[in-house]
mmCIF file of C-alpha atoms and ligand atoms in Angstrom:
data_model
loop_
_atom_site.group_PDB
_atom_site.id
_atom_site.type_symbol
_atom_site.label_atom_id
_atom_site.label_comp_id
_atom_site.label_asym_id
_atom_site.label_seq_id
_atom_site.Cartn_x
_atom_site.Cartn_y
_atom_site.Cartn_z
ATOM 1 C CA MET A 1 53.438 29.608 53.982
ATOM 2 C CA LEU A 2 51.036 26.582 54.092
ATOM 3 C CA GLU A 3 52.002 26.225 57.772
ATOM 4 C CA GLN A 4 50.968 29.907 58.297
ATOM 5 C CA LEU A 5 47.593 29.008 56.933
ATOM 6 C CA ALA A 6 47.071 25.713 58.615
ATOM 7 C CA HIS A 7 45.052 26.925 61.563
ATOM 8 C CA ILE A 8 42.647 29.187 59.660
ATOM 9 C CA GLY A 9 39.202 27.802 59.456
ATOM 10 C CA ARG A 10 40.242 24.387 60.669
ATOM 11 C CA ASP A 11 37.601 22.259 62.343
ATOM 12 C CA PRO A 12 39.475 20.809 65.403
ATOM 13 C CA LYS A 13 37.213 17.839 65.487
ATOM 14 C CA THR A 14 37.743 16.559 61.841
ATOM 15 C CA GLY A 15 40.892 18.319 60.762
ATOM 16 C CA GLY A 16 38.864 19.563 57.759
ATOM 17 C CA TYR A 17 38.733 23.198 56.528
ATOM 18 C CA VAL A 18 35.602 25.399 56.535
ATOM 19 C CA ARG A 19 36.483 28.532 54.662
ATOM 20 C CA ASP A 20 33.264 29.875 53.286
ATOM 21 C CA ALA A 21 33.414 33.014 51.152
ATOM 22 C CA TRP A 22 33.307 36.261 53.259
ATOM 23 C CA SER A 23 33.358 34.253 56.503
ATOM 24 C CA ALA A 24 35.790 35.252 59.327
ATOM 25 C CA ALA A 25 38.206 32.553 58.043
ATOM 26 C CA ASP A 26 38.020 34.045 54.433
ATOM 27 C CA LEU A 27 38.704 37.553 55.807
ATOM 28 C CA GLU A 28 41.661 36.333 57.707
ATOM 29 C CA LEU A 29 42.957 34.522 54.571
ATOM 30 C CA ARG A 30 42.511 37.764 52.665
ATOM 31 C CA GLU A 31 44.546 39.681 55.202
ATOM 32 C CA TRP A 32 47.260 37.052 54.996
ATOM 33 C CA PHE A 33 47.321 37.501 51.134
ATOM 34 C CA ALA A 34 47.605 41.312 51.598
ATOM 35 C CA GLY A 35 50.478 40.764 54.058
ATOM 36 C CA GLU A 36 52.403 38.513 51.681
ATOM 37 C CA ALA A 37 51.986 41.031 48.877
ATOM 38 C CA GLY A 38 53.151 43.830 51.092
ATOM 39 C CA ARG A 39 56.207 41.937 52.315
ATOM 40 C CA ARG A 40 57.292 41.541 48.711
ATOM 41 C CA GLY A 41 56.650 45.087 47.682
ATOM 42 C CA LEU A 42 53.836 44.107 45.345
ATOM 43 C CA ALA A 43 50.930 46.495 44.589
ATOM 44 C CA LEU A 44 47.725 45.090 46.140
ATOM 45 C CA ARG A 45 44.351 45.579 44.677
ATOM 46 C CA GLU A 46 40.943 44.163 45.469
ATOM 47 C CA ASP A 47 38.678 44.443 42.332
ATOM 48 C CA PRO A 48 34.998 45.235 42.545
ATOM 49 C CA ASN A 49 34.174 41.471 42.547
ATOM 50 C CA GLY A 50 36.340 40.740 45.482
ATOM 51 C CA ASN A 51 39.141 39.222 43.618
ATOM 52 C CA LEU A 52 42.611 39.992 45.020
ATOM 53 C CA TRP A 53 45.591 40.974 42.724
ATOM 54 C CA ALA A 54 49.170 41.557 43.870
ATOM 55 C CA TRP A 55 51.339 43.017 41.051
ATOM 56 C CA TRP A 56 55.037 43.122 40.443
ATOM 57 C CA GLY A 57 55.197 45.879 37.821
ATOM 58 C CA THR A 58 52.171 47.805 36.665
ATOM 59 C CA PRO A 59 49.991 46.228 34.056
ATOM 60 C CA SER A 60 48.130 48.248 31.357
ATOM 61 C CA PRO A 61 45.964 47.164 28.448
ATOM 62 C CA GLU A 62 48.976 47.751 26.175
ATOM 63 C CA ARG A 63 51.308 45.701 28.434
ATOM 64 C CA PRO A 64 49.084 43.062 30.206
ATOM 65 C CA GLY A 65 50.744 40.843 32.688
ATOM 66 C CA VAL A 66 51.427 37.104 33.268
ATOM 67 C CA VAL A 67 49.193 36.148 36.266
ATOM 68 C CA THR A 68 49.340 33.089 38.429
ATOM 69 C CA GLY A 69 47.367 32.201 41.549
ATOM 70 C CA SER A 70 44.190 30.256 42.628
ATOM 71 C CA HIS A 71 41.772 30.624 45.543
ATOM 72 C CA LEU A 72 41.830 30.555 49.261
ATOM 73 C CA ASP A 73 38.244 29.548 50.138
ATOM 74 C CA SER A 74 37.407 25.870 50.585
ATOM 75 C CA VAL A 75 34.596 23.363 50.439
ATOM 76 C CA ARG A 76 33.107 22.604 53.828
ATOM 77 C CA GLN A 77 35.390 19.981 55.454
ATOM 78 C CA GLY A 78 37.873 20.368 52.590
ATOM 79 C CA GLY A 79 41.633 19.892 52.591
ATOM 80 C CA ALA A 80 44.550 22.175 53.019
ATOM 81 C CA TYR A 81 45.859 22.179 49.394
ATOM 82 C CA ASP A 82 42.859 22.826 47.073
ATOM 83 C CA GLY A 83 43.192 26.452 46.359
ATOM 84 C CA PRO A 84 45.868 27.530 48.816
ATOM 85 C CA LEU A 85 48.660 25.503 47.051
ATOM 86 C CA GLY A 86 48.194 27.588 43.991
ATOM 87 C CA VAL A 87 48.282 30.867 45.858
ATOM 88 C CA VAL A 88 51.280 29.885 48.044
ATOM 89 C CA SER A 89 53.180 28.482 45.010
ATOM 90 C CA ALA A 90 52.485 31.740 43.131
ATOM 91 C CA PHE A 91 54.239 33.757 45.790
ATOM 92 C CA ALA A 92 57.046 31.150 46.064
ATOM 93 C CA ALA A 93 57.589 31.052 42.272
ATOM 94 C CA LEU A 94 57.787 34.871 42.272
ATOM 95 C CA ASP A 95 60.400 34.665 44.976
ATOM 96 C CA LEU A 96 62.279 32.197 42.981
ATOM 97 C CA LEU A 97 62.279 34.355 39.890
ATOM 98 C CA ARG A 98 63.759 37.236 41.972
ATOM 99 C CA GLU A 99 66.403 34.851 43.370
ATOM 100 C CA ARG A 100 67.269 33.859 39.842
ATOM 101 C CA GLY A 101 67.696 37.587 38.989
ATOM 102 C CA VAL A 102 64.912 37.541 36.390
ATOM 103 C CA THR A 103 63.856 40.874 35.192
ATOM 104 C CA PRO A 104 60.380 40.167 33.594
ATOM 105 C CA ALA A 105 59.619 42.021 30.374
ATOM 106 C CA VAL A 106 55.917 42.211 31.360
ATOM 107 C CA PRO A 107 54.295 42.640 34.857
ATOM 108 C CA VAL A 108 53.858 39.539 36.943
ATOM 109 C CA GLY A 109 50.633 39.201 39.014
ATOM 110 C CA VAL A 110 49.507 36.967 41.863
ATOM 111 C CA ALA A 111 45.662 36.429 41.868
ATOM 112 C CA CYS A 112 43.291 35.125 44.553
ATOM 113 C CA PHE A 113 39.907 34.549 43.147
ATOM 114 C CA SER A 114 36.811 35.162 45.362
ATOM 115 C CA ASP A 115 34.543 32.294 46.345
ATOM 116 C CA GLU A 116 35.796 29.536 43.950
ATOM 117 C CA GLU A 117 34.129 26.640 45.619
ATOM 118 C CA GLY A 118 30.624 28.121 45.993
ATOM 119 C CA ALA A 119 30.302 26.361 49.351
ATOM 120 C CA ARG A 120 28.184 29.059 50.867
ATOM 121 C CA PHE A 121 25.969 30.283 47.971
ATOM 122 C CA GLY A 122 25.843 27.215 45.771
ATOM 123 C CA VAL A 123 27.509 28.697 42.637
ATOM 124 C CA PRO A 124 31.138 28.015 42.031
ATOM 125 C CA CYS A 125 33.740 30.487 40.739
ATOM 126 C CA VAL A 126 31.628 33.494 41.682
ATOM 127 C CA GLY A 127 34.578 35.887 41.531
ATOM 128 C CA SER A 128 35.832 34.966 38.080
ATOM 129 C CA ARG A 129 32.259 34.464 36.636
ATOM 130 C CA LEU A 130 31.421 38.005 37.752
ATOM 131 C CA LEU A 131 34.647 39.409 36.403
ATOM 132 C CA THR A 132 34.156 37.829 33.022
ATOM 133 C CA GLY A 133 30.461 38.582 32.939
ATOM 134 C CA VAL A 134 29.118 35.124 32.800
ATOM 135 C CA LEU A 135 27.293 35.518 36.072
ATOM 136 C CA PRO A 136 25.031 38.559 36.084
ATOM 137 C CA PRO A 137 25.393 40.694 39.284
ATOM 138 C CA GLU A 138 21.724 40.761 39.963
ATOM 139 C CA ARG A 139 21.647 36.984 40.098
ATOM 140 C CA ALA A 140 24.837 36.840 42.259
ATOM 141 C CA LEU A 141 23.542 39.444 44.822
ATOM 142 C CA ALA A 142 20.277 37.579 45.183
ATOM 143 C CA LEU A 143 22.071 34.235 46.075
ATOM 144 C CA THR A 144 21.310 33.177 49.697
ATOM 145 C CA ASP A 145 23.301 31.177 52.170
ATOM 146 C CA ASP A 146 21.967 28.642 54.663
ATOM 147 C CA ASP A 147 21.036 31.375 57.094
ATOM 148 C CA GLY A 148 19.004 33.151 54.463
ATOM 149 C CA ASP A 149 21.498 35.973 54.014
ATOM 150 C CA THR A 150 21.964 37.192 50.447
ATOM 151 C CA LEU A 151 25.405 37.832 48.982
ATOM 152 C CA ALA A 152 24.480 41.491 49.033
ATOM 153 C CA ASP A 153 23.938 41.373 52.863
ATOM 154 C CA VAL A 154 27.128 39.430 53.311
ATOM 155 C CA LEU A 155 29.221 41.870 51.154
ATOM 156 C CA LYS A 156 27.831 44.875 53.045
ATOM 157 C CA ARG A 157 28.652 43.169 56.392
ATOM 158 C CA ALA A 158 32.231 42.636 55.167
ATOM 159 C CA GLY A 159 32.534 46.447 54.289
ATOM 160 C CA ARG A 160 32.278 45.802 50.563
ATOM 161 C CA GLU A 161 30.147 47.711 48.066
ATOM 162 C CA PRO A 162 27.699 45.233 46.331
ATOM 163 C CA GLY A 163 26.825 47.964 43.622
ATOM 164 C CA GLY A 164 30.243 47.433 42.040
ATOM 165 C CA LEU A 165 29.759 43.788 41.012
ATOM 166 C CA GLY A 166 29.849 42.856 37.451
ATOM 167 C CA ARG A 167 31.975 42.392 34.269
ATOM 168 C CA ASP A 168 35.140 44.288 34.613
ATOM 169 C CA ASP A 169 37.015 44.771 31.390
ATOM 170 C CA GLY A 170 39.616 47.003 32.973
ATOM 171 C CA THR A 171 40.735 44.243 35.359
ATOM 172 C CA LEU A 172 40.444 41.617 32.670
ATOM 173 C CA ALA A 173 42.664 43.543 30.212
ATOM 174 C CA ALA A 174 45.568 43.373 32.675
ATOM 175 C CA VAL A 175 45.688 39.691 32.384
ATOM 176 C CA GLY A 176 47.671 38.696 29.315
ATOM 177 C CA THR A 177 48.005 35.045 30.318
ATOM 178 C CA PHE A 178 46.748 33.215 33.474
ATOM 179 C CA VAL A 179 48.392 30.040 34.772
ATOM 180 C CA GLU A 180 46.799 28.253 37.763
ATOM 181 C CA LEU A 181 48.699 25.648 39.772
ATOM 182 C CA HIS A 182 46.496 23.182 41.613
ATOM 183 C CA VAL A 183 46.674 20.024 43.536
ATOM 184 C CA GLU A 184 45.541 17.084 41.327
ATOM 185 C CA GLN A 185 42.168 15.852 42.148
ATOM 186 C CA GLY A 186 42.791 12.325 40.878
ATOM 187 C CA ARG A 187 45.680 9.927 40.508
ATOM 188 C CA GLY A 188 46.753 10.614 36.965
ATOM 189 C CA LEU A 189 50.284 11.819 38.053
ATOM 190 C CA VAL A 190 50.751 8.808 40.326
ATOM 191 C CA GLY A 191 50.171 6.563 37.302
ATOM 192 C CA GLU A 192 52.611 8.771 35.244
ATOM 193 C CA GLY A 193 55.191 8.696 38.011
ATOM 194 C CA ARG A 194 55.633 12.431 37.685
ATOM 195 C CA PRO A 195 55.279 15.234 40.334
ATOM 196 C CA VAL A 196 53.797 17.918 37.935
ATOM 197 C CA GLY A 197 51.469 17.787 34.937
ATOM 198 C CA VAL A 198 49.527 20.185 32.747
ATOM 199 C CA ALA A 199 45.786 20.372 32.176
ATOM 200 C CA GLY A 200 44.394 19.409 28.739
ATOM 201 C CA ALA A 201 40.691 20.142 29.224
ATOM 202 C CA ILE A 202 38.076 20.565 31.861
ATOM 203 C CA TRP A 203 34.943 18.425 31.597
ATOM 204 C CA PRO A 204 31.757 20.210 31.047
ATOM 205 C CA HIS A 205 29.914 20.445 34.429
ATOM 206 C CA GLY A 206 26.958 22.033 36.183
ATOM 207 C CA ARG A 207 24.820 22.231 39.331
ATOM 208 C CA TRP A 208 21.080 21.973 39.491
ATOM 209 C CA ARG A 209 18.676 22.645 42.366
ATOM 210 C CA PHE A 210 15.796 20.375 42.826
ATOM 211 C CA ASP A 211 12.791 21.352 44.912
ATOM 212 C CA PHE A 212 10.411 18.842 46.319
ATOM 213 C CA HIS A 213 7.170 19.962 48.155
ATOM 214 C CA GLY A 214 5.116 18.003 50.431
ATOM 215 C CA ARG A 215 3.264 18.542 53.706
ATOM 216 C CA ALA A 216 4.919 18.591 57.068
ATOM 217 C CA ASP A 217 3.107 16.365 59.597
ATOM 218 C CA HIS A 218 3.539 14.156 62.616
ATOM 219 C CA ALA A 219 5.845 11.124 62.221
ATOM 220 C CA GLY A 220 3.772 9.037 64.560
ATOM 221 C CA THR A 221 0.169 9.946 64.128
ATOM 222 C CA THR A 222 -0.044 10.434 60.270
ATOM 223 C CA ARG A 223 -1.097 7.228 58.527
ATOM 224 C CA LEU A 224 1.282 6.240 55.613
ATOM 225 C CA ALA A 225 -1.575 6.587 53.108
ATOM 226 C CA ASP A 226 -2.261 10.115 54.199
ATOM 227 C CA ARG A 227 1.321 11.366 53.827
ATOM 228 C CA ASP A 228 2.784 13.748 51.276
ATOM 229 C CA ASP A 229 6.410 13.130 52.070
ATOM 230 C CA PRO A 230 8.954 15.025 49.791
ATOM 231 C CA MET A 231 11.714 12.811 50.947
ATOM 232 C CA LEU A 232 10.474 9.962 48.811
ATOM 233 C CA PRO A 233 10.890 11.704 45.328
ATOM 234 C CA LEU A 234 14.276 12.940 46.553
ATOM 235 C CA ALA A 235 15.341 9.274 47.248
ATOM 236 C CA ARG A 236 14.062 8.212 43.905
ATOM 237 C CA MET A 237 16.013 11.040 42.197
ATOM 238 C CA VAL A 238 19.312 10.148 44.021
ATOM 239 C CA LEU A 239 19.007 6.582 42.874
ATOM 240 C CA ALA A 240 17.981 7.455 39.432
ATOM 241 C CA ALA A 241 21.024 9.851 39.208
ATOM 242 C CA ARG A 242 23.358 7.123 39.979
ATOM 243 C CA GLU A 243 21.714 4.631 37.589
ATOM 244 C CA ALA A 244 21.662 7.165 34.759
ATOM 245 C CA ALA A 245 25.250 8.280 35.441
ATOM 246 C CA GLU A 246 26.420 4.591 35.113
ATOM 247 C CA ARG A 247 24.395 4.050 31.872
ATOM 248 C CA ARG A 248 25.646 7.264 30.265
ATOM 249 C CA GLY A 249 29.325 7.142 31.327
ATOM 250 C CA VAL A 250 29.333 10.421 33.256
ATOM 251 C CA VAL A 251 29.334 11.272 37.089
ATOM 252 C CA ALA A 252 26.414 12.593 39.045
ATOM 253 C CA THR A 253 26.344 13.538 42.829
ATOM 254 C CA VAL A 254 23.818 14.681 45.221
ATOM 255 C CA GLY A 255 26.005 16.070 47.979
ATOM 256 C CA LYS A 256 23.771 18.746 49.590
ATOM 257 C CA VAL A 257 20.244 18.437 50.818
ATOM 258 C CA ARG A 258 18.274 20.934 52.789
ATOM 259 C CA VAL A 259 15.265 19.463 54.727
ATOM 260 C CA SER A 260 12.689 21.747 56.142
ATOM 261 C CA PRO A 261 11.810 21.902 59.006
ATOM 262 C CA GLY A 262 14.375 19.179 59.730
ATOM 263 C CA ASN A 263 12.871 17.456 62.735
ATOM 264 C CA ALA A 264 13.717 13.807 63.405
ATOM 265 C CA ASN A 265 10.048 13.132 64.439
ATOM 266 C CA ALA A 266 8.296 14.964 61.611
ATOM 267 C CA ILE A 267 7.505 14.279 57.953
ATOM 268 C CA PRO A 268 9.265 17.147 56.096
ATOM 269 C CA GLY A 269 7.377 19.804 54.279
ATOM 270 C CA GLU A 270 10.053 20.870 51.784
ATOM 271 C CA VAL A 271 13.222 19.289 50.540
ATOM 272 C CA ALA A 272 15.882 21.087 48.327
ATOM 273 C CA ALA A 273 18.741 18.943 46.825
ATOM 274 C CA TRP A 274 21.673 19.888 44.677
ATOM 275 C CA LEU A 275 22.774 17.693 41.782
ATOM 276 C CA ASP A 276 26.252 17.986 40.363
ATOM 277 C CA ALA A 277 26.805 16.331 37.013
ATOM 278 C CA ARG A 278 29.893 16.167 34.787
ATOM 279 C CA GLY A 279 31.454 14.083 32.107
ATOM 280 C CA ALA A 280 33.646 14.113 29.105
ATOM 281 C CA ASP A 281 30.581 14.208 26.872
ATOM 282 C CA GLU A 282 28.405 17.312 27.064
ATOM 283 C CA GLU A 283 25.425 15.577 25.483
ATOM 284 C CA ALA A 284 25.529 12.765 28.022
ATOM 285 C CA VAL A 285 25.541 15.188 30.960
ATOM 286 C CA ARG A 286 22.704 17.228 29.410
ATOM 287 C CA ALA A 287 20.636 14.061 28.712
ATOM 288 C CA LEU A 288 21.089 12.857 32.341
ATOM 289 C CA VAL A 289 19.766 16.068 33.737
ATOM 290 C CA ALA A 290 16.949 16.270 31.287
ATOM 291 C CA GLU A 291 15.987 12.623 32.307
ATOM 292 C CA LEU A 292 15.956 13.540 36.052
ATOM 293 C CA SER A 293 14.218 16.756 35.576
ATOM 294 C CA GLU A 294 11.001 15.055 34.143
ATOM 295 C CA GLY A 295 8.212 16.252 36.289
ATOM 296 C CA ALA A 296 10.487 17.748 38.848
ATOM 297 C CA GLN A 297 11.016 21.421 39.860
ATOM 298 C CA VAL A 298 14.599 22.059 38.697
ATOM 299 C CA ARG A 299 16.643 25.220 38.358
ATOM 300 C CA GLU A 300 20.075 25.275 36.648
ATOM 301 C CA GLU A 301 22.454 27.148 39.036
ATOM 302 C CA SER A 302 25.569 26.921 36.934
ATOM 303 C CA TRP A 303 26.748 25.494 33.730
ATOM 304 C CA THR A 304 30.250 25.386 32.214
ATOM 305 C CA PRO A 305 30.696 23.937 28.834
ATOM 306 C CA VAL A 306 33.823 21.898 28.082
ATOM 307 C CA VAL A 307 37.037 24.053 28.366
ATOM 308 C CA THR A 308 39.944 23.028 26.157
ATOM 309 C CA PHE A 309 42.967 24.965 27.116
ATOM 310 C CA ASP A 310 44.894 26.727 24.273
ATOM 311 C CA PRO A 311 46.907 23.793 22.844
ATOM 312 C CA ALA A 312 50.016 25.951 21.829
ATOM 313 C CA LEU A 313 50.219 27.526 25.341
ATOM 314 C CA ARG A 314 49.602 24.065 26.962
ATOM 315 C CA ASP A 315 52.469 22.465 24.999
ATOM 316 C CA ARG A 316 54.821 25.362 25.637
ATOM 317 C CA ILE A 317 54.012 25.125 29.311
ATOM 318 C CA ALA A 318 54.408 21.307 29.368
ATOM 319 C CA ARG A 319 57.884 21.830 27.903
ATOM 320 C CA ALA A 320 58.769 24.612 30.316
ATOM 321 C CA ALA A 321 57.495 22.688 33.341
ATOM 322 C CA GLY A 322 58.807 19.315 32.500
ATOM 323 C CA GLY A 323 62.599 19.638 32.603
ATOM 324 C CA ASP A 324 64.013 17.026 30.215
ATOM 325 C CA THR A 325 60.691 15.384 29.173
ATOM 326 C CA PRO A 326 57.618 17.536 28.713
ATOM 327 C CA ALA A 327 55.102 17.257 31.618
ATOM 328 C CA PRO A 328 52.215 14.890 31.067
ATOM 329 C CA ILE A 329 48.827 16.311 29.957
ATOM 330 C CA LEU A 330 45.803 15.342 31.929
ATOM 331 C CA PRO A 331 42.065 15.925 31.567
ATOM 332 C CA THR A 332 40.086 16.918 34.800
ATOM 333 C CA GLY A 333 36.628 16.640 36.018
ATOM 334 C CA ALA A 334 37.069 19.663 38.399
ATOM 335 C CA GLY A 335 36.082 23.144 37.496
ATOM 336 C CA HIS A 336 38.557 25.993 38.104
ATOM 337 C CA ASP A 337 38.970 29.762 37.676
ATOM 338 C CA ALA A 338 41.434 29.126 34.923
ATOM 339 C CA GLY A 339 38.605 27.424 33.023
ATOM 340 C CA ILE A 340 36.404 30.452 33.443
ATOM 341 C CA LEU A 341 39.073 32.724 32.183
ATOM 342 C CA ALA A 342 39.859 30.469 29.272
ATOM 343 C CA ALA A 343 36.205 30.372 28.239
ATOM 344 C CA ALA A 344 36.313 34.299 28.319
ATOM 345 C CA GLY A 345 39.178 34.270 25.886
ATOM 346 C CA VAL A 346 42.135 34.773 28.247
ATOM 347 C CA PRO A 347 44.988 32.507 27.286
ATOM 348 C CA SER A 348 45.014 30.191 30.370
ATOM 349 C CA ALA A 349 46.743 27.025 31.463
ATOM 350 C CA MET A 350 47.022 24.833 34.473
ATOM 351 C CA LEU A 351 49.685 22.931 36.325
ATOM 352 C CA PHE A 352 48.799 19.974 38.548
ATOM 353 C CA VAL A 353 50.811 18.772 41.484
ATOM 354 C CA ARG A 354 50.679 15.076 42.391
ATOM 355 C CA ASN A 355 48.312 13.934 44.959
ATOM 356 C CA PRO A 356 49.267 10.383 46.324
ATOM 357 C CA THR A 357 45.761 9.171 47.095
ATOM 358 C CA GLY A 358 43.902 11.402 44.603
ATOM 359 C CA VAL A 359 41.544 12.254 47.371
ATOM 360 C CA SER A 360 40.336 15.863 47.257
ATOM 361 C CA HIS A 361 37.446 17.980 48.836
ATOM 362 C CA SER A 362 38.249 16.113 52.106
ATOM 363 C CA PRO A 363 40.697 16.447 54.978
ATOM 364 C CA GLY A 364 42.546 13.515 53.378
ATOM 365 C CA GLU A 365 43.766 15.672 50.507
ATOM 366 C CA HIS A 366 47.599 15.705 50.423
ATOM 367 C CA ALA A 367 50.707 16.603 48.467
ATOM 368 C CA GLU A 368 54.203 15.606 49.506
ATOM 369 C CA ARG A 369 56.528 18.537 50.362
ATOM 370 C CA ALA A 370 58.974 17.540 47.651
ATOM 371 C CA ASP A 371 56.202 17.512 45.013
ATOM 372 C CA CYS A 372 55.044 20.941 46.210
ATOM 373 C CA GLU A 373 58.580 22.264 45.713
ATOM 374 C CA ALA A 374 58.808 20.644 42.300
ATOM 375 C CA GLY A 375 55.528 22.491 41.554
ATOM 376 C CA VAL A 376 57.058 25.823 42.539
ATOM 377 C CA VAL A 377 60.122 25.308 40.407
ATOM 378 C CA ALA A 378 57.857 24.238 37.462
ATOM 379 C CA LEU A 379 55.700 27.327 37.924
ATOM 380 C CA ALA A 380 58.761 29.565 38.040
ATOM 381 C CA ASP A 381 60.093 28.023 34.939
ATOM 382 C CA VAL A 382 56.782 28.527 33.198
ATOM 383 C CA LEU A 383 56.534 32.252 34.398
ATOM 384 C CA GLU A 384 60.128 32.828 33.262
ATOM 385 C CA GLU A 385 59.329 31.522 29.845
ATOM 386 C CA LEU A 386 56.020 33.468 29.583
ATOM 387 C CA CYS A 387 57.410 36.822 30.843
ATOM 388 C CA ARG A 388 60.414 36.980 28.630
HETATM 389 ZN ZN1 LIG B 401 40.388 24.513 43.791
#
C-alpha cells in the first residue's frame, strides 16, 4: 500500500512529499482511501469536516466502535511515513484480524483525518479540531493559504459544502476508542531496542503568528538611517526564541516566514513569521511566548495543552502490543489527532513504530519494512484486545 502511494505528491527534485489539504495530491489520496475501503467491503463516509471513515460493522451511540487510522496529508517536503503509515497499517491490521478469523464484538473503523499537518492554512489538526469543536467553524473558514484563498474557497472548489463544518457529536459518538499508529519522530525506540512503543503523553504545543510592519523601499538608494526594515525585528525575534528556549528548557522554531513584496533588491514592507513552541512544561512554553511577544503584534493560531493518554488504556495497549514484554512508553513533542480526541474525552492511545534516524517532517524519514510489519501485528493485537 505504501508503494501505491509513493508517487502521489512527490517532488521529483527532492524526493520529498507535498500533500497540502485539499490539493490535487490530497484528493488523489482520498480516492485511494475510498478504493481500499471499497475493496474490503467497508462502508465509506466523509463527515461534514472532511474526515474519512471506513467501517467494518455499523456503529451507533449505543454500540460505538474501535477506530484506528491517522492522516494522509503531509508537511511540505515531508516524508513518506508520517500519517500514511498509520492509515496503511490500519487497513493491514483489519486484514490481519479477518485472516485470524476474528469476529469483532463492536464495529471496527479506519479513519483518515483531514488536514492534520496544517501545511496550507497554518493550523494543525483542522479535521479533528473541527470535529471536536475546539476550532470554531467561522475561524476555520476564514483561514487563508499562500495564494490568499480561504478554506471556504478551497472546500467549494473541491465540491464540498463549507456550511457543514463544526462540532459533530453524531460522528464522535461512533468512536468508542481511538488508536493511532505513527512513525516515531525521535529515537526513543532505537534506544529501547524495540520496534514498537506506546505514547505516554504529548507535550503542550502551539503556533503563533508574528507580524512586523515596515516600509518597502529601494535596496540601493535608501540610506540605512532612513529605513524602516521589518526584517530586523524578525531577526531579533528568531535569535531571542532560540536563546529563550535554551534558557527555559523547551524548543522553539521559526520555520515559516512570508516576506512582502519579496524582492531581492527591495527592503520589505511586511514580514509575517510563525513561531512553533513546545515543551514538557506548559508554564515554560507560555513564558517563552510572553517574552517574545513583548511589543510585537502576535496572534495565537493554535494551542494544545498537555495530553496525557488514559493510563489504563495505555498500559492495556502496551501489554497487547508488546508480546512477551510490554511495549515501552514514550513521551512525544509532536501533536496528533489522537491527542485532540483524547482532550475531547475519547479514550485514545498511540503506537509508535521505530524510526532508525529519528528524522521526521523531511524526506529522510524512514521505517524498516520489518518494523512496519511488527507495527501492523501489534496494532492487530491491540484491536483484537479492544474489540472483544
Ligand atoms: Zn503525523
